[in-house]
PDB file of C-alpha atoms in Angstrom:
ATOM      1  CA  MET A 151     -43.106 196.484 -16.928  1.00 46.00           C
ATOM      2  CA  SER A 152     -42.609 200.203 -17.585  1.00 48.00           C
ATOM      3  CA  ASN A 153     -42.356 200.978 -13.840  1.00 61.00           C
ATOM      4  CA  GLU A 154     -39.361 198.679 -13.550  1.00 75.00           C
ATOM      5  CA  LEU A 155     -37.596 200.333 -16.476  1.00 79.00           C
ATOM      6  CA  GLU A 156     -38.386 203.978 -15.751  1.00 83.00           C
ATOM      7  CA  ASN A 157     -35.993 206.294 -13.948  1.00 87.00           C
ATOM      8  CA  LYS A 158     -38.274 208.565 -11.913  1.00 89.00           C
ATOM      9  CA  GLU A 159     -35.514 211.079 -11.245  1.00 90.00           C
ATOM     10  CA  LEU A 160     -34.763 211.536 -14.959  1.00 91.00           C
ATOM     11  CA  ILE A 161     -38.466 211.670 -15.839  1.00 91.00           C
ATOM     12  CA  GLU A 162     -38.933 214.557 -13.400  1.00 91.00           C
ATOM     13  CA  LYS A 163     -36.307 216.531 -15.331  1.00 91.00           C
ATOM     14  CA  LEU A 164     -38.293 216.259 -18.588  1.00 92.00           C
ATOM     15  CA  PRO A 165     -40.808 218.991 -19.540  1.00 92.00           C
ATOM     16  CA  LYS A 166     -44.257 218.339 -18.084  1.00 89.00           C
ATOM     17  CA  GLU A 167     -46.224 219.814 -20.992  1.00 91.00           C
ATOM     18  CA  GLY A 168     -45.886 221.347 -24.417  1.00 93.00           C
ATOM     19  CA  VAL A 169     -45.203 220.166 -27.959  1.00 93.00           C
ATOM     20  CA  HIS A 170     -41.842 220.753 -29.632  1.00 94.00           C
ATOM     21  CA  CYS A 171     -42.258 220.701 -33.442  1.00 92.00           C
ATOM     22  CA  TYR A 172     -39.413 220.261 -35.904  1.00 92.00           C
ATOM     23  CA  PRO A 173     -40.390 221.262 -39.480  1.00 91.00           C
ATOM     24  CA  ALA A 174     -38.825 219.778 -42.592  1.00 90.00           C
ATOM     25  CA  ASN A 175     -35.971 221.385 -44.504  1.00 90.00           C
ATOM     26  CA  PRO A 176     -37.411 224.399 -46.417  1.00 90.00           C
ATOM     27  CA  SER A 177     -35.162 223.779 -49.445  1.00 90.00           C
ATOM     28  CA  LYS A 178     -36.460 220.207 -49.723  1.00 88.00           C
ATOM     29  CA  ILE A 179     -40.039 221.439 -49.428  1.00 90.00           C
ATOM     30  CA  THR A 180     -39.489 223.983 -52.227  1.00 93.00           C
ATOM     31  CA  ARG A 181     -37.784 221.405 -54.417  1.00 92.00           C
ATOM     32  CA  ASN A 182     -40.585 218.873 -53.905  1.00 90.00           C
ATOM     33  CA  ARG A 183     -43.215 221.482 -54.773  1.00 93.00           C
ATOM     34  CA  ILE A 184     -41.451 222.561 -57.962  1.00 95.00           C
ATOM     35  CA  LEU A 185     -40.849 218.978 -59.119  1.00 94.00           C
ATOM     36  CA  SER A 186     -44.400 217.924 -58.280  1.00 94.00           C
ATOM     37  CA  VAL A 187     -45.825 220.829 -60.357  1.00 95.00           C
ATOM     38  CA  VAL A 188     -43.549 219.970 -63.289  1.00 95.00           C
ATOM     39  CA  PHE A 189     -44.466 216.273 -63.239  1.00 94.00           C
ATOM     40  CA  CYS A 190     -48.137 217.049 -62.746  1.00 95.00           C
ATOM     41  CA  LEU A 191     -48.123 219.258 -65.872  1.00 95.00           C
ATOM     42  CA  LEU A 192     -46.192 216.597 -67.753  1.00 95.00           C
ATOM     43  CA  GLY A 193     -48.723 213.957 -66.700  1.00 93.00           C
ATOM     44  CA  ALA A 194     -51.616 216.166 -67.740  1.00 94.00           C
ATOM     45  CA  PHE A 195     -49.922 216.761 -71.099  1.00 94.00           C
ATOM     46  CA  LEU A 196     -49.535 213.001 -71.683  1.00 93.00           C
ATOM     47  CA  VAL A 197     -53.196 212.446 -70.841  1.00 92.00           C
ATOM     48  CA  ALA A 198     -54.235 215.200 -73.246  1.00 93.00           C
ATOM     49  CA  VAL A 199     -52.034 213.806 -76.026  1.00 91.00           C
ATOM     50  CA  GLY A 200     -53.446 210.338 -75.455  1.00 89.00           C
ATOM     51  CA  ILE A 201     -57.022 211.585 -75.692  1.00 90.00           C
ATOM     52  CA  VAL A 202     -56.676 214.045 -78.574  1.00 89.00           C
ATOM     53  CA  LYS A 203     -53.778 212.926 -80.766  1.00 86.00           C
ATOM     54  CA  VAL A 204     -53.407 209.151 -80.463  1.00 85.00           C
ATOM     55  CA  SER A 205     -55.728 206.747 -82.260  1.00 85.00           C
ATOM     56  CA  ASP A 206     -53.958 203.468 -81.417  1.00 86.00           C
ATOM     57  CA  ASN A 207     -55.744 202.047 -78.365  1.00 87.00           C
ATOM     58  CA  ILE A 208     -52.682 200.416 -76.793  1.00 90.00           C
ATOM     59  CA  ILE A 209     -50.587 203.595 -77.002  1.00 89.00           C
ATOM     60  CA  LYS A 210     -53.528 205.691 -75.824  1.00 89.00           C
ATOM     61  CA  ILE A 211     -54.043 203.476 -72.750  1.00 91.00           C
ATOM     62  CA  GLY A 212     -50.308 203.612 -71.997  1.00 92.00           C
ATOM     63  CA  LEU A 213     -50.235 207.415 -72.145  1.00 91.00           C
ATOM     64  CA  LEU A 214     -53.374 207.697 -70.030  1.00 92.00           C
ATOM     65  CA  VAL A 215     -52.001 205.346 -67.352  1.00 93.00           C
ATOM     66  CA  VAL A 216     -48.522 206.899 -67.205  1.00 93.00           C
ATOM     67  CA  GLY A 217     -49.817 210.456 -67.351  1.00 92.00           C
ATOM     68  CA  GLY A 218     -52.576 209.824 -64.834  1.00 94.00           C
ATOM     69  CA  LEU A 219     -50.245 208.175 -62.321  1.00 94.00           C
ATOM     70  CA  SER A 220     -47.656 210.927 -62.738  1.00 94.00           C
ATOM     71  CA  ALA A 221     -50.251 213.610 -62.104  1.00 93.00           C
ATOM     72  CA  LEU A 222     -51.762 211.794 -59.119  1.00 93.00           C
ATOM     73  CA  ILE A 223     -48.410 211.131 -57.425  1.00 93.00           C
ATOM     74  CA  SER A 224     -47.356 214.729 -58.020  1.00 93.00           C
ATOM     75  CA  ILE A 225     -50.532 216.020 -56.376  1.00 93.00           C
ATOM     76  CA  LEU A 226     -49.929 213.772 -53.341  1.00 91.00           C
ATOM     77  CA  VAL A 227     -46.311 214.915 -53.013  1.00 90.00           C
ATOM     78  CA  PHE A 228     -47.377 218.571 -53.343  1.00 92.00           C
ATOM     79  CA  ALA A 229     -49.995 218.150 -50.618  1.00 90.00           C
ATOM     80  CA  GLN A 230     -47.551 216.316 -48.334  1.00 87.00           C
ATOM     81  CA  SER A 231     -45.097 219.217 -48.553  1.00 88.00           C
ATOM     82  CA  PHE A 232     -47.568 221.339 -46.550  1.00 89.00           C
ATOM     83  CA  LEU A 233     -47.914 218.659 -43.883  1.00 84.00           C
ATOM     84  CA  ILE A 234     -44.176 218.298 -43.240  1.00 86.00           C
ATOM     85  CA  ALA A 235     -43.783 222.093 -43.313  1.00 85.00           C
ATOM     86  CA  LYS A 236     -45.726 222.147 -40.022  1.00 85.00           C
ATOM     87  CA  TYR A 237     -43.526 219.431 -38.555  1.00 87.00           C
ATOM     88  CA  ARG A 238     -41.548 216.413 -39.676  1.00 90.00           C
ATOM     89  CA  VAL A 239     -40.988 215.193 -36.121  1.00 93.00           C
ATOM     90  CA  ALA A 240     -42.639 216.411 -32.924  1.00 93.00           C
ATOM     91  CA  VAL A 241     -42.093 215.637 -29.248  1.00 94.00           C
ATOM     92  CA  ASP A 242     -45.465 215.816 -27.481  1.00 94.00           C
ATOM     93  CA  TYR A 243     -45.002 216.073 -23.720  1.00 94.00           C
ATOM     94  CA  ASN A 244     -48.754 216.431 -23.194  1.00 94.00           C
ATOM     95  CA  GLU A 245     -49.541 212.988 -24.623  1.00 93.00           C
ATOM     96  CA  LYS A 246     -46.069 211.525 -23.892  1.00 93.00           C
ATOM     97  CA  ASN A 247     -45.428 210.614 -27.535  1.00 94.00           C
ATOM     98  CA  VAL A 248     -42.727 211.107 -30.146  1.00 94.00           C
ATOM     99  CA  VAL A 249     -44.660 211.817 -33.353  1.00 93.00           C
ATOM    100  CA  LEU A 250     -43.332 211.691 -36.915  1.00 91.00           C
ATOM    101  CA  ARG A 251     -44.811 212.257 -40.321  1.00 87.00           C
ATOM    102  CA  TYR A 252     -44.480 209.277 -42.642  1.00 81.00           C
ATOM    103  CA  ARG A 253     -46.139 210.022 -45.971  1.00 76.00           C
ATOM    104  CA  TYR A 254     -49.735 210.804 -44.943  1.00 77.00           C
ATOM    105  CA  SER A 255     -49.584 208.962 -41.632  1.00 82.00           C
ATOM    106  CA  LYS A 256     -48.829 210.299 -38.196  1.00 87.00           C
ATOM    107  CA  ILE A 257     -46.843 207.704 -36.262  1.00 90.00           C
ATOM    108  CA  ALA A 258     -46.910 208.197 -32.510  1.00 92.00           C
ATOM    109  CA  ILE A 259     -44.383 206.297 -30.398  1.00 93.00           C
ATOM    110  CA  PRO A 260     -45.178 206.340 -26.647  1.00 93.00           C
ATOM    111  CA  PHE A 261     -42.307 207.422 -24.418  1.00 93.00           C
ATOM    112  CA  GLU A 262     -42.411 204.091 -22.581  1.00 92.00           C
ATOM    113  CA  ASN A 263     -41.790 202.276 -25.910  1.00 91.00           C
ATOM    114  CA  PHE A 264     -39.304 204.744 -27.361  1.00 92.00           C
ATOM    115  CA  ASP A 265     -35.592 204.470 -28.061  1.00 91.00           C
ATOM    116  CA  GLY A 266     -33.551 207.165 -29.791  1.00 90.00           C
ATOM    117  CA  ARG A 267     -30.039 206.423 -31.004  1.00 89.00           C
ATOM    118  CA  ASP A 268     -27.544 207.570 -33.595  1.00 89.00           C
ATOM    119  CA  GLY A 269     -28.226 206.217 -37.075  1.00 85.00           C
ATOM    120  CA  THR A 270     -26.088 205.447 -40.090  1.00 83.00           C
ATOM    121  CA  PRO A 271     -26.582 206.222 -43.789  1.00 79.00           C
ATOM    122  CA  ASP A 272     -27.423 203.498 -46.267  1.00 75.00           C
ATOM    123  CA  GLN A 273     -25.023 202.890 -49.167  1.00 76.00           C
ATOM    124  CA  ALA A 274     -26.640 205.474 -51.456  1.00 73.00           C
ATOM    125  CA  GLU A 275     -26.729 208.143 -48.747  1.00 73.00           C
ATOM    126  CA  ALA A 276     -23.121 207.413 -47.772  1.00 74.00           C
ATOM    127  CA  LEU A 277     -22.024 207.842 -51.396  1.00 76.00           C
ATOM    128  CA  ILE A 278     -23.901 211.156 -51.698  1.00 71.00           C
ATOM    129  CA  ASP A 279     -22.514 212.392 -48.358  1.00 70.00           C
ATOM    130  CA  LYS A 280     -18.976 211.540 -49.430  1.00 72.00           C
ATOM    131  CA  ASN A 281     -18.986 213.020 -52.932  1.00 69.00           C
ATOM    132  CA  PHE A 282     -21.642 215.752 -53.109  1.00 68.00           C
ATOM    133  CA  LYS A 283     -22.088 217.249 -49.642  1.00 67.00           C
ATOM    134  CA  LYS A 284     -19.684 219.633 -47.975  1.00 68.00           C
ATOM    135  CA  ASP A 285     -21.228 219.447 -44.502  1.00 73.00           C
ATOM    136  CA  LYS A 286     -21.466 216.262 -42.513  1.00 81.00           C
ATOM    137  CA  THR A 287     -24.912 214.688 -42.309  1.00 86.00           C
ATOM    138  CA  TYR A 288     -26.098 213.312 -38.962  1.00 89.00           C
ATOM    139  CA  TYR A 289     -28.671 210.540 -38.614  1.00 91.00           C
ATOM    140  CA  LEU A 290     -31.097 209.702 -35.813  1.00 91.00           C
ATOM    141  CA  VAL A 291     -33.115 206.509 -35.345  1.00 91.00           C
ATOM    142  CA  LEU A 292     -36.595 206.838 -33.836  1.00 91.00           C
ATOM    143  CA  ASP A 293     -37.574 203.376 -32.680  1.00 90.00           C
ATOM    144  CA  ASP A 294     -40.580 201.733 -31.072  1.00 90.00           C
ATOM    145  CA  VAL A 295     -38.635 198.921 -29.422  1.00 89.00           C
ATOM    146  CA  PHE A 296     -41.663 196.594 -29.351  1.00 88.00           C
ATOM    147  CA  GLU A 297     -42.355 196.913 -33.097  1.00 85.00           C
ATOM    148  CA  ASP A 298     -40.372 195.467 -36.010  1.00 79.00           C
ATOM    149  CA  ALA A 299     -40.110 198.768 -37.889  1.00 75.00           C
ATOM    150  CA  CYS A 300     -38.067 201.786 -36.893  1.00 81.00           C
ATOM    151  CA  TYR A 301     -37.649 205.181 -38.550  1.00 87.00           C
ATOM    152  CA  GLN A 302     -34.665 207.381 -39.311  1.00 88.00           C
ATOM    153  CA  THR A 303     -34.327 211.098 -39.871  1.00 89.00           C
ATOM    154  CA  SER A 304     -31.271 213.210 -40.621  1.00 89.00           C
ATOM    155  CA  SER A 305     -29.928 216.714 -40.184  1.00 89.00           C
ATOM    156  CA  THR A 306     -30.764 217.430 -43.849  1.00 88.00           C
ATOM    157  CA  ASP A 307     -34.418 216.438 -43.337  1.00 89.00           C
ATOM    158  CA  LEU A 308     -35.057 219.120 -40.715  1.00 91.00           C
ATOM    159  CA  GLU A 309     -35.081 222.912 -40.896  1.00 89.00           C
ATOM    160  CA  SER A 310     -31.604 223.310 -39.420  1.00 89.00           C
ATOM    161  CA  VAL A 311     -28.726 221.383 -37.860  1.00 90.00           C
ATOM    162  CA  ASP A 312     -29.511 223.094 -34.547  1.00 92.00           C
ATOM    163  CA  ASP A 313     -33.050 221.692 -34.724  1.00 92.00           C
ATOM    164  CA  PHE A 314     -31.614 218.236 -35.355  1.00 93.00           C
ATOM    165  CA  LYS A 315     -29.254 218.485 -32.373  1.00 93.00           C
ATOM    166  CA  GLN A 316     -32.076 219.653 -30.098  1.00 94.00           C
ATOM    167  CA  LEU A 317     -34.303 216.792 -31.272  1.00 94.00           C
ATOM    168  CA  ARG A 318     -31.446 214.352 -30.722  1.00 94.00           C
ATOM    169  CA  ASP A 319     -30.893 215.608 -27.162  1.00 94.00           C
ATOM    170  CA  GLU A 320     -34.604 215.340 -26.374  1.00 94.00           C
ATOM    171  CA  CYS A 321     -34.882 211.835 -27.815  1.00 93.00           C
ATOM    172  CA  PHE A 322     -31.828 210.612 -25.915  1.00 94.00           C
ATOM    173  CA  ALA A 323     -33.149 212.096 -22.669  1.00 94.00           C
ATOM    174  CA  ILE A 324     -36.557 210.426 -23.137  1.00 94.00           C
ATOM    175  CA  ALA A 325     -34.995 207.064 -24.026  1.00 92.00           C
ATOM    176  CA  GLU A 326     -32.712 207.220 -20.995  1.00 92.00           C
ATOM    177  CA  ALA A 327     -35.523 208.235 -18.625  1.00 92.00           C
ATOM    178  CA  TYR A 328     -38.085 205.636 -19.708  1.00 92.00           C
ATOM    179  CA  GLY A 329     -35.572 202.834 -20.344  1.00 88.00           C
ATOM    180  CA  ALA A 330     -37.511 200.883 -22.981  1.00 87.00           C
ATOM    181  CA  ARG A 331     -34.194 200.003 -24.641  1.00 86.00           C
ATOM    182  CA  ASN A 332     -33.379 197.847 -21.596  1.00 86.00           C
ATOM    183  CA  SER A 333     -36.512 195.705 -21.852  1.00 84.00           C
ATOM    184  CA  LYS A 334     -36.069 191.966 -22.302  1.00 84.00           C
ATOM    185  CA  ASP A 335     -39.210 191.971 -24.467  1.00 78.00           C
ATOM    186  CA  LYS A 336     -37.916 194.409 -27.090  1.00 80.00           C
ATOM    187  CA  VAL A 337     -37.502 193.364 -30.715  1.00 77.00           C
ATOM    188  CA  LYS A 338     -33.841 192.508 -31.249  1.00 69.00           C
ATOM    189  CA  PHE A 339     -32.069 193.232 -34.508  1.00 61.00           C
ATOM    190  CA  TYR A 340     -29.807 190.725 -36.258  1.00 51.00           C
ATOM    191  CA  TYR A 341     -26.649 192.333 -34.835  1.00 51.00           C
ATOM    192  CA  GLU A 342     -27.807 192.265 -31.218  1.00 57.00           C
ATOM    193  CA  LYS A 343     -26.648 189.327 -29.113  1.00 52.00           C
ATOM    194  CA  ASP A 344     -29.382 187.451 -27.279  1.00 51.00           C
ATOM    195  CA  ASP A 345     -28.068 186.500 -23.859  1.00 50.00           C
ATOM    196  CA  ASP A 346     -31.333 184.914 -22.720  1.00 49.00           C
ATOM    197  CA  LYS A 347     -31.489 181.802 -24.856  1.00 47.00           C
ATOM    198  CA  ASP A 348     -33.924 179.080 -23.840  1.00 47.00           C
ATOM    199  CA  ALA A 349     -32.841 175.565 -22.905  1.00 45.00           C
ATOM    200  CA  GLY A 350     -33.822 174.213 -26.311  1.00 49.00           C
ATOM    201  CA  SER A 351     -31.558 176.686 -28.070  1.00 50.00           C
ATOM    202  CA  THR A 352     -28.723 175.874 -25.665  1.00 53.00           C
ATOM    203  CA  ASP A 353     -29.113 172.136 -26.253  1.00 59.00           C
ATOM    204  CA  LEU A 354     -29.222 172.670 -29.992  1.00 61.00           C
ATOM    205  CA  ASP A 355     -26.054 174.765 -29.895  1.00 64.00           C
ATOM    206  CA  ALA A 356     -24.318 172.094 -27.827  1.00 69.00           C
ATOM    207  CA  LEU A 357     -25.410 169.391 -30.282  1.00 69.00           C
ATOM    208  CA  ILE A 358     -24.097 171.449 -33.214  1.00 72.00           C
ATOM    209  CA  GLU A 359     -20.750 171.982 -31.478  1.00 74.00           C
ATOM    210  CA  GLU A 360     -20.513 168.285 -30.639  1.00 77.00           C
ATOM    211  CA  THR A 361     -21.237 167.339 -34.264  1.00 77.00           C
ATOM    212  CA  ARG A 362     -18.602 169.757 -35.480  1.00 76.00           C
ATOM    213  CA  ALA A 363     -16.049 168.349 -33.021  1.00 78.00           C
ATOM    214  CA  GLU A 364     -16.799 164.774 -34.130  1.00 79.00           C
ATOM    215  CA  LYS A 365     -16.479 165.759 -37.780  1.00 76.00           C
ATOM    216  CA  LYS A 366     -13.158 167.477 -37.097  1.00 76.00           C
ATOM    217  CA  ALA A 367     -11.869 164.420 -35.203  1.00 78.00           C
ATOM    218  CA  ASP A 368     -12.917 162.138 -38.083  1.00 77.00           C
ATOM    219  CA  GLU A 369     -11.173 164.372 -40.591  1.00 77.00           C
ATOM    220  CA  GLU A 370      -7.986 164.402 -38.505  1.00 78.00           C
ATOM    221  CA  ALA A 371      -8.083 160.603 -38.128  1.00 78.00           C
ATOM    222  CA  GLU A 372      -8.582 160.202 -41.889  1.00 78.00           C
ATOM    223  CA  ALA A 373      -5.666 162.545 -42.568  1.00 76.00           C
ATOM    224  CA  ALA A 374      -3.436 160.572 -40.173  1.00 78.00           C
ATOM    225  CA  ARG A 375      -4.438 157.273 -41.844  1.00 79.00           C
ATOM    226  CA  ARG A 376      -3.633 158.651 -45.268  1.00 79.00           C
ATOM    227  CA  ALA A 377      -0.287 159.940 -44.012  1.00 76.00           C
ATOM    228  CA  GLU A 378       0.582 156.482 -42.620  1.00 80.00           C
ATOM    229  CA  GLU A 379      -0.411 154.803 -45.894  1.00 80.00           C
ATOM    230  CA  TYR A 380       1.685 157.274 -47.852  1.00 76.00           C
ATOM    231  CA  ALA A 381       4.696 156.691 -45.570  1.00 77.00           C
ATOM    232  CA  ALA A 382       4.281 152.905 -45.909  1.00 79.00           C
ATOM    233  CA  ARG A 383       4.153 153.152 -49.711  1.00 79.00           C
ATOM    234  CA  GLU A 384       7.228 155.347 -49.704  1.00 79.00           C
ATOM    235  CA  ALA A 385       9.066 152.805 -47.535  1.00 78.00           C
ATOM    236  CA  GLU A 386       8.025 149.900 -49.813  1.00 81.00           C
ATOM    237  CA  GLU A 387       9.093 151.766 -52.910  1.00 80.00           C
ATOM    238  CA  ALA A 388      12.419 152.678 -51.317  1.00 78.00           C
ATOM    239  CA  ALA A 389      13.009 149.033 -50.315  1.00 78.00           C
ATOM    240  CA  ALA A 390      12.105 147.859 -53.841  1.00 77.00           C
ATOM    241  CA  ARG A 391      14.532 150.362 -55.366  1.00 78.00           C
ATOM    242  CA  GLU A 392      17.269 149.291 -52.967  1.00 79.00           C
ATOM    243  CA  ALA A 393      16.684 145.596 -53.790  1.00 76.00           C
ATOM    244  CA  GLU A 394      16.748 146.352 -57.499  1.00 78.00           C
ATOM    245  CA  GLU A 395      19.989 148.315 -57.172  1.00 76.00           C
ATOM    246  CA  THR A 396      21.541 145.451 -55.133  1.00 76.00           C
ATOM    247  CA  ALA A 397      20.522 142.882 -57.783  1.00 72.00           C
ATOM    248  CA  GLU A 398      21.950 145.016 -60.581  1.00 73.00           C
ATOM    249  CA  SER A 399      25.189 145.408 -58.620  1.00 72.00           C
ATOM    250  CA  GLU A 400      25.483 141.650 -58.113  1.00 69.00           C
ATOM    251  CA  VAL A 401      24.869 140.995 -61.807  1.00 66.00           C
ATOM    252  CA  ALA A 402      27.548 143.493 -62.740  1.00 66.00           C
ATOM    253  CA  GLU A 403      30.067 141.944 -60.352  1.00 68.00           C
ATOM    254  CA  SER A 404      29.282 138.465 -61.695  1.00 66.00           C
ATOM    255  CA  SER A 405      29.833 139.664 -65.262  1.00 65.00           C
ATOM    256  CA  GLU A 406      33.193 141.187 -64.335  1.00 62.00           C
ATOM    257  CA  GLU A 407      34.355 137.945 -62.692  1.00 61.00           C
ATOM    258  CA  LYS A 408      33.483 135.904 -65.788  1.00 61.00           C
ATOM    259  CA  THR A 409      35.361 138.339 -67.992  1.00 62.00           C
ATOM    260  CA  GLU A 410      38.467 138.060 -65.830  1.00 58.00           C
ATOM    261  CA  GLU A 411      38.368 134.215 -65.897  1.00 57.00           C
ATOM    262  CA  GLU A 412      38.222 134.165 -69.685  1.00 56.00           C
TER     263      GLU A 412
END
């Protein structure tokens, strides 16, 4: 499958060896370390208060659980900051993988499965970008096209905007050379049109369209019938009014004639 999708000429232009590492943003690393130390101390304080000061068992258990979890999570975040300082994303030309750090996991996406494309912020990120950031934030999707999940990084996640642009160029070049994005077997997102529907799907679509057309025709026929009934009632009422007016006119004329004779 990969041989049919690969562009040998573009692959030859890619580096043959080496690993390009892109560390995380130093300011984010520093912030995470400071916050993790603060919350770890706070968690330890809650645990100490729960053990030494509190006699009520329910409150003591609550303080121990909250404090313990806070301390544990803080330690994990602190440790992770050293991992992403080495690299947040790496392009490994030796093993032909795009590698990213996700929490404590290293996720390796083979070049023949990889697609890189411009990303978009979620609603929260868009609001922050609009109101609190002076510089524009760029987003990049790192996708294994044969897996349901894909990953996104941004220019604020990496050490510099120049690093982000270099990573983006490398990812686009790899995706274009290996062509996984063009595979018929890739996982399609909700917004991607599927041109290769099976016969069952086609028949089902045709049946749905036929049902809709029949329903529309029935509705139009019902509307026409109601319009005819309304017109007929209007005509009957008009004829009744005309007959009533004629009768009243005849009665009036008859009364006038009798008056004249007297």
